[in-house]
Short mmCIF file of C-alpha atoms in Angstrom, two decimals:
data_model
loop_
_atom_site.label_atom_id
_atom_site.label_comp_id
_atom_site.label_asym_id
_atom_site.label_seq_id
_atom_site.Cartn_x
_atom_site.Cartn_y
_atom_site.Cartn_z
CA MET A 1 -0.05 -0.21 -0.02
CA GLN A 2 1.53 3.38 -0.91
CA ILE A 3 1.21 5.88 1.61
CA PHE A 4 1.03 9.79 0.71
CA ALA A 5 2.50 11.60 3.21
CA LEU A 6 3.06 15.40 1.99
CA THR A 7 0.61 17.55 -0.19
CA SER A 8 1.34 20.80 -1.93
CA GLY A 9 -1.82 21.25 -3.65
CA ARG A 10 -0.33 20.28 -7.28
CA LEU A 11 1.20 16.77 -6.31
CA SER A 12 0.69 13.91 -3.83
CA VAL A 13 4.33 12.60 -2.57
CA PRO A 14 5.15 8.66 -1.51
CA TRP A 15 6.43 9.19 1.91
CA ALA A 16 9.58 6.73 0.87
CA ALA A 17 10.38 9.47 -1.72
CA ALA A 18 9.73 12.43 0.55
CA LYS A 19 12.06 10.60 3.09
CA ALA A 20 14.76 9.68 0.36
CA THR A 21 15.13 13.07 -0.55
CA THR A 22 14.56 15.46 2.28
CA GLY A 23 15.97 13.32 4.79
CA ILE A 24 12.64 14.19 7.53
CA ALA A 25 11.57 11.72 9.71
CA GLY A 26 9.26 13.82 11.66
CA PHE A 27 8.61 17.68 12.60
CA ARG A 28 9.19 19.13 16.17
CA SER A 29 5.46 20.05 16.85
CA GLY A 30 3.39 17.27 15.87
CA THR A 31 5.53 14.66 14.72
CA ILE A 32 4.70 12.96 11.09
CA ARG A 33 6.09 9.04 10.77
CA ARG A 34 5.06 6.96 7.62
CA GLY A 35 1.90 8.90 7.49
CA ARG A 36 0.42 8.40 10.74
CA ARG A 37 0.54 11.48 13.16
CA ASN A 38 1.83 11.72 16.73
CA ALA A 39 -0.77 13.58 18.80
CA HIS A 40 2.03 14.91 20.81
CA SER A 41 2.79 18.38 20.64
CA ARG A 42 4.84 20.45 22.92
CA ASN A 43 2.00 23.24 23.44
CA GLY A 44 -0.49 20.35 24.03
CA GLY A 45 -2.93 18.56 21.99
CA PHE A 46 -2.55 18.25 18.12
CA LYS A 47 -0.50 21.27 16.77
CA SER A 48 1.38 20.16 13.57
CA SER A 49 2.28 22.94 11.67
CA PHE A 50 3.20 20.90 8.76
CA LEU A 51 -0.31 18.98 8.43
CA ALA A 52 -2.35 22.28 9.41
CA HIS A 53 -0.93 24.29 6.45
CA ALA A 54 0.10 21.28 3.56
CA GLN A 55 -1.60 23.43 1.51
CA GLN A 56 0.91 26.30 1.41
CA ILE A 57 3.92 24.12 1.04
CA ARG A 58 5.66 24.27 -2.08
CA HIS A 59 7.50 21.53 -3.91
CA LEU A 60 10.22 22.57 -6.60
CA ASN A 61 11.93 20.20 -8.86
CA GLY A 62 8.92 17.90 -8.69
CA ILE A 63 9.23 13.96 -7.51
CA GLY A 64 9.06 11.24 -9.96
CA CYS A 65 6.41 9.09 -8.64
CA ALA A 66 5.14 7.52 -11.86
CA LYS A 67 8.56 5.59 -12.00
CA ARG A 68 8.97 3.58 -9.17
CA ASN A 69 13.10 3.24 -9.57
CA HIS A 70 13.21 6.56 -10.59
CA PRO A 71 15.15 8.89 -7.69
CA ALA A 72 13.45 12.35 -7.04
CA ALA A 73 15.15 14.98 -8.00
CA ALA A 74 16.14 17.63 -5.45
CA ILE A 75 13.15 19.10 -3.60
CA THR A 76 12.91 22.06 -1.86
CA THR A 77 10.51 22.49 0.80
CA THR A 78 9.08 25.84 2.30
CA ILE A 79 6.20 27.11 4.55
CA LYS A 80 4.91 30.07 3.16
CA SER A 81 3.40 33.04 5.33
CA LEU A 82 3.29 31.14 8.44
CA PHE A 83 4.54 32.57 11.70
CA THR A 84 5.27 31.25 15.08
CA GLY A 85 4.26 34.08 17.33
CA ILE A 86 7.98 34.19 18.65
CA VAL A 87 8.88 37.84 18.06
CA GLN A 88 12.42 37.96 16.93
CA GLY A 89 12.79 41.40 17.92
CA THR A 90 11.77 45.37 16.99
CA ALA A 91 12.24 47.52 14.22
CA THR A 92 11.88 50.92 13.14
CA VAL A 93 9.62 53.04 10.88
CA LYS A 94 12.32 55.07 8.90
CA ALA A 95 10.00 56.40 6.38
CA ILE A 96 6.34 56.67 5.80
CA GLU A 97 4.96 57.72 2.00
CA GLU A 98 1.06 58.41 2.13
CA SER A 99 -1.39 58.45 -0.62
CA GLN A 100 -5.19 58.04 -0.67
CA ASP A 101 -6.00 54.76 1.00
CA PHE A 102 -2.55 53.41 0.94
CA LYS A 103 1.05 53.93 2.68
CA SER A 104 4.39 52.67 1.65
CA LEU A 105 6.59 51.95 4.87
CA GLU A 106 10.68 51.85 4.91
CA VAL A 107 11.60 50.06 8.08
CA GLU A 108 15.11 49.47 9.32
CA PHE A 109 15.97 45.85 10.87
CA PRO A 110 18.75 44.91 13.42
CA GLY A 111 22.18 44.08 11.47
CA GLY A 112 22.46 40.51 9.94
CA VAL A 113 18.49 39.47 10.35
CA VAL A 114 17.33 40.44 6.95
CA ASP A 115 20.24 39.02 4.95
CA ALA A 116 18.23 36.38 3.31
CA VAL A 117 15.24 38.14 2.36
CA SER A 118 14.40 38.93 -0.82
CA ILE A 119 11.27 41.08 -2.58
CA GLY A 120 8.45 38.88 -2.16
CA SER A 121 9.12 37.41 0.97
CA SER A 122 6.97 37.80 3.97
CA VAL A 123 7.58 39.49 7.02
CA ALA A 124 5.28 40.20 10.06
CA LEU A 125 5.16 43.88 11.40
CA ASN A 126 2.99 43.78 14.36
CA GLY A 127 1.68 40.54 13.37
CA THR A 128 0.64 41.77 10.12
CA CYS A 129 1.69 39.47 7.15
CA LEU A 130 3.57 41.95 4.68
CA THR A 131 5.08 41.52 1.53
CA VAL A 132 8.73 42.89 0.97
CA THR A 133 8.65 45.45 -1.95
CA LYS A 134 12.16 46.96 -1.52
CA GLN A 135 15.27 46.14 0.09
CA GLN A 136 18.51 47.99 0.66
CA GLY A 137 20.59 46.40 3.20
CA ASN A 138 18.98 46.61 6.39
CA VAL A 139 15.92 48.68 5.34
CA LEU A 140 13.26 46.61 3.80
CA GLY A 141 10.03 48.46 1.92
CA PHE A 142 6.49 47.49 2.58
CA ASP A 143 2.92 48.69 0.47
CA VAL A 144 0.09 48.69 3.10
CA ILE A 145 -3.24 48.83 1.22
CA VAL A 146 -6.91 50.09 2.66
CA GLU A 147 -7.77 47.49 4.47
CA THR A 148 -4.81 46.58 6.34
CA LEU A 149 -4.76 50.05 7.08
CA ARG A 150 -8.67 49.91 8.54
CA ALA A 151 -7.86 46.33 10.27
CA THR A 152 -4.65 46.72 12.15
CA ASN A 153 -3.10 49.20 13.91
CA LEU A 154 -0.35 49.68 11.10
CA GLY A 155 -2.27 52.62 10.02
CA ASP A 156 -1.49 54.75 13.41
CA LEU A 157 2.17 54.13 13.08
CA THR A 158 4.85 57.36 12.72
CA GLU A 159 8.23 57.75 11.83
CA GLY A 160 10.36 56.70 14.89
CA GLU A 161 8.24 54.14 16.25
CA GLN A 162 8.93 50.56 17.04
CA VAL A 163 7.33 47.80 15.41
CA ASN A 164 7.45 43.87 16.27
CA PHE A 165 8.65 41.69 13.79
CA GLU A 166 9.20 37.97 12.77
CA ARG A 167 10.32 36.19 9.61
CA ALA A 168 8.27 33.65 8.24
CA ALA A 169 8.82 30.16 9.52
CA ARG A 170 10.84 27.71 7.28
CA LEU A 171 10.10 23.84 7.50
CA GLY A 172 11.93 22.49 10.45
CA ASP A 173 11.78 25.70 12.62
CA GLU A 174 10.59 25.34 16.21
CA ILE A 175 7.12 26.14 16.77
CA GLY A 176 7.64 27.99 20.11
CA GLY A 177 4.31 29.68 20.74
CA HIS A 178 1.34 28.70 18.20
CA ASN A 179 0.53 28.48 14.30
CA VAL A 180 -0.15 32.20 13.49
CA SER A 181 -1.08 33.38 9.98
CA GLY A 182 -0.61 37.12 9.98
CA HIS A 183 -4.02 37.73 9.42
CA ILE A 184 -5.04 39.86 11.77
CA HIS A 185 -8.86 40.20 12.98
CA CYS A 186 -9.27 43.18 15.03
CA THR A 187 -7.42 45.71 16.97
CA ALA A 188 -7.77 46.14 21.10
CA LYS A 189 -7.40 48.91 23.49
CA ILE A 190 -5.15 48.77 26.27
CA THR A 191 -7.32 49.45 29.19
CA GLU A 192 -5.08 48.69 32.03
CA VAL A 193 -1.07 48.44 32.78
CA GLN A 194 -0.03 46.90 36.31
CA GLN A 195 3.63 47.08 36.58
CA THR A 196 5.86 45.06 39.26
CA GLU A 197 9.19 44.44 39.64
CA ASN A 198 9.53 41.19 37.42
CA ASN A 199 6.23 41.23 35.55
CA LYS A 200 3.55 43.31 33.64
CA ARG A 201 0.05 42.57 32.90
CA LEU A 202 -1.99 43.79 30.30
CA SER A 203 -5.69 44.20 29.88
CA PHE A 204 -7.09 44.85 26.51
CA GLU A 205 -10.93 45.59 25.64
CA VAL A 206 -11.76 43.87 22.01
CA PRO A 207 -15.07 44.21 19.89
CA SER A 208 -17.93 41.88 21.67
CA GLN A 209 -17.86 40.13 18.62
CA TRP A 210 -14.41 38.23 19.07
CA MET A 211 -14.77 37.46 22.76
CA LYS A 212 -16.22 34.06 21.97
CA TYR A 213 -13.23 32.96 20.86
CA ILE A 214 -11.12 34.14 23.82
CA LEU A 215 -10.88 31.78 26.65
CA PRO A 216 -8.82 31.57 29.97
CA LYS A 217 -5.34 29.90 28.88
CA GLY A 218 -6.05 29.67 25.47
CA TYR A 219 -3.89 31.06 22.91
CA ILE A 220 -3.86 34.72 21.53
CA GLY A 221 -2.00 37.02 19.32
CA VAL A 222 -1.07 39.90 20.30
CA ASP A 223 1.07 42.67 18.05
CA GLY A 224 2.50 38.96 16.48
CA CYS A 225 3.64 37.93 19.89
CA SER A 226 2.37 34.45 20.83
CA LEU A 227 0.67 34.90 24.86
CA THR A 228 -1.39 33.13 26.98
CA ILE A 229 -4.59 34.71 28.08
CA GLY A 230 -4.93 35.22 31.39
CA GLU A 231 -8.49 36.38 32.87
CA VAL A 232 -11.40 36.99 30.62
CA GLU A 233 -14.10 38.83 32.06
CA GLY A 234 -17.01 40.61 29.64
CA ASN A 235 -15.13 42.38 26.21
CA SER A 236 -11.90 42.26 28.03
CA PHE A 237 -8.85 40.03 28.71
CA SER A 238 -5.42 40.32 30.18
CA VAL A 239 -2.13 38.95 29.59
CA TYR A 240 1.01 38.59 31.84
CA LEU A 241 4.20 39.51 30.41
CA ILE A 242 7.90 38.18 31.52
CA PRO A 243 11.04 40.53 31.20
CA GLU A 244 12.13 38.81 28.37
CA THR A 245 9.00 39.44 26.54
CA LEU A 246 9.21 42.99 27.35
CA ARG A 247 13.00 43.43 26.43
CA ALA A 248 12.41 41.62 23.10
CA THR A 249 8.95 43.34 22.07
CA VAL A 250 7.52 46.49 22.28
CA PHE A 251 5.17 45.68 24.95
CA GLY A 252 7.65 47.35 27.53
CA GLY A 253 6.86 50.89 26.32
CA ARG A 254 2.93 50.08 25.92
CA LYS A 255 0.60 52.12 27.80
CA VAL A 256 -3.23 52.83 28.39
CA GLY A 257 -5.14 53.35 25.03
CA ASP A 258 -2.64 51.98 22.98
CA SER A 259 -3.96 50.09 19.72
CA VAL A 260 -2.62 46.86 19.27
CA ASN A 261 -3.52 44.11 16.79
CA ILE A 262 -5.49 40.89 17.76
CA GLU A 263 -4.92 37.34 15.93
CA ILE A 264 -7.68 35.04 17.33
CA GLU A 265 -5.96 31.15 17.29
CA THR A 266 -7.69 29.60 14.55
CA GLN A 267 -8.42 26.26 15.56
CA THR A 268 -10.58 27.70 18.52
CA GLN A 269 -12.27 29.85 16.12
CA ALA A 270 -12.99 26.53 14.21
CA ILE A 271 -14.17 24.46 17.07
CA VAL A 272 -16.59 27.54 18.05
CA ASP A 273 -17.68 27.96 15.13
CA THR A 274 -18.49 24.63 14.22
CA VAL A 275 -20.37 23.86 17.30
CA GLU A 276 -22.39 27.08 16.73
CA ARG A 277 -23.30 25.81 13.10
CA VAL A 278 -24.31 22.29 14.88
CA LEU A 279 -26.24 23.43 17.31
CA ALA A 280 -28.42 25.77 14.77
CA VAL A 281 -29.08 23.03 12.52
CA ARG A 282 -30.36 21.22 15.51
CA GLY A 283 -32.61 23.95 16.36
CA TYR A 284 -30.80 25.05 19.89
CA SER A 285 -32.06 28.64 20.55
CA GLY A 286 -28.91 30.96 21.35
CA ALA A 287 -26.42 28.86 19.58
CA SER A 288 -25.00 32.00 18.20
CA LYS A 289 -24.75 34.09 20.99
#
């Protein structure tokens, strides 16, 4: 029996061929072995960045599946536009060019972190997946269109402001946070900041329609940072930040009234929406509340 393990949307790859050409026996988050999924994950539950985003995986140079004894050519496998929620640092907005419903950003990154980035690459700024349109040394250019300006806090950026950044993950990278798409659902306002010697607690107010997806101890993306939800009450939730998060991200300088980008954890959203649809079909009143 032939076991198909990898899918690109254009071709399916037998496990034996994939293993022979890539040397991959499994992946750190949600292990794959001979077409079977290991339910173990560092983050708890089944979290497979590979399987969850199989349709985004690109296979170059093809694998000769039609010829049983034909060795596959070289294969390059890349996860496209997937992030982990582990912010890699902060970058500085150097210039903003504005026109109607459109902004072009020039952002300067720390030395060395964008050496392998090229035009067309994906980089998340404050959790928003953007495409690199220009590159000059450590400065990258990005175009931001009207929907992104409306739905995120990028429209409020000013020259000299710091932003969180994360480059797109590649196959084999550790998923230290949770799977993040870079598609922002809404913005939230910081309503409270509690600072102690070694901790910082931030509270956020979120549009009511998104609160059904925000659960205590669940995941959430805030300005691109994978965080664990603390308390949930009404239209608000809180998170607790360790000193390393404050050092590596923009959260060290966030204050009451600031706007942050929110990305709901997609598996939570899928479960909640599915349960609501099932209950609605079965005639339970209040299923969508």
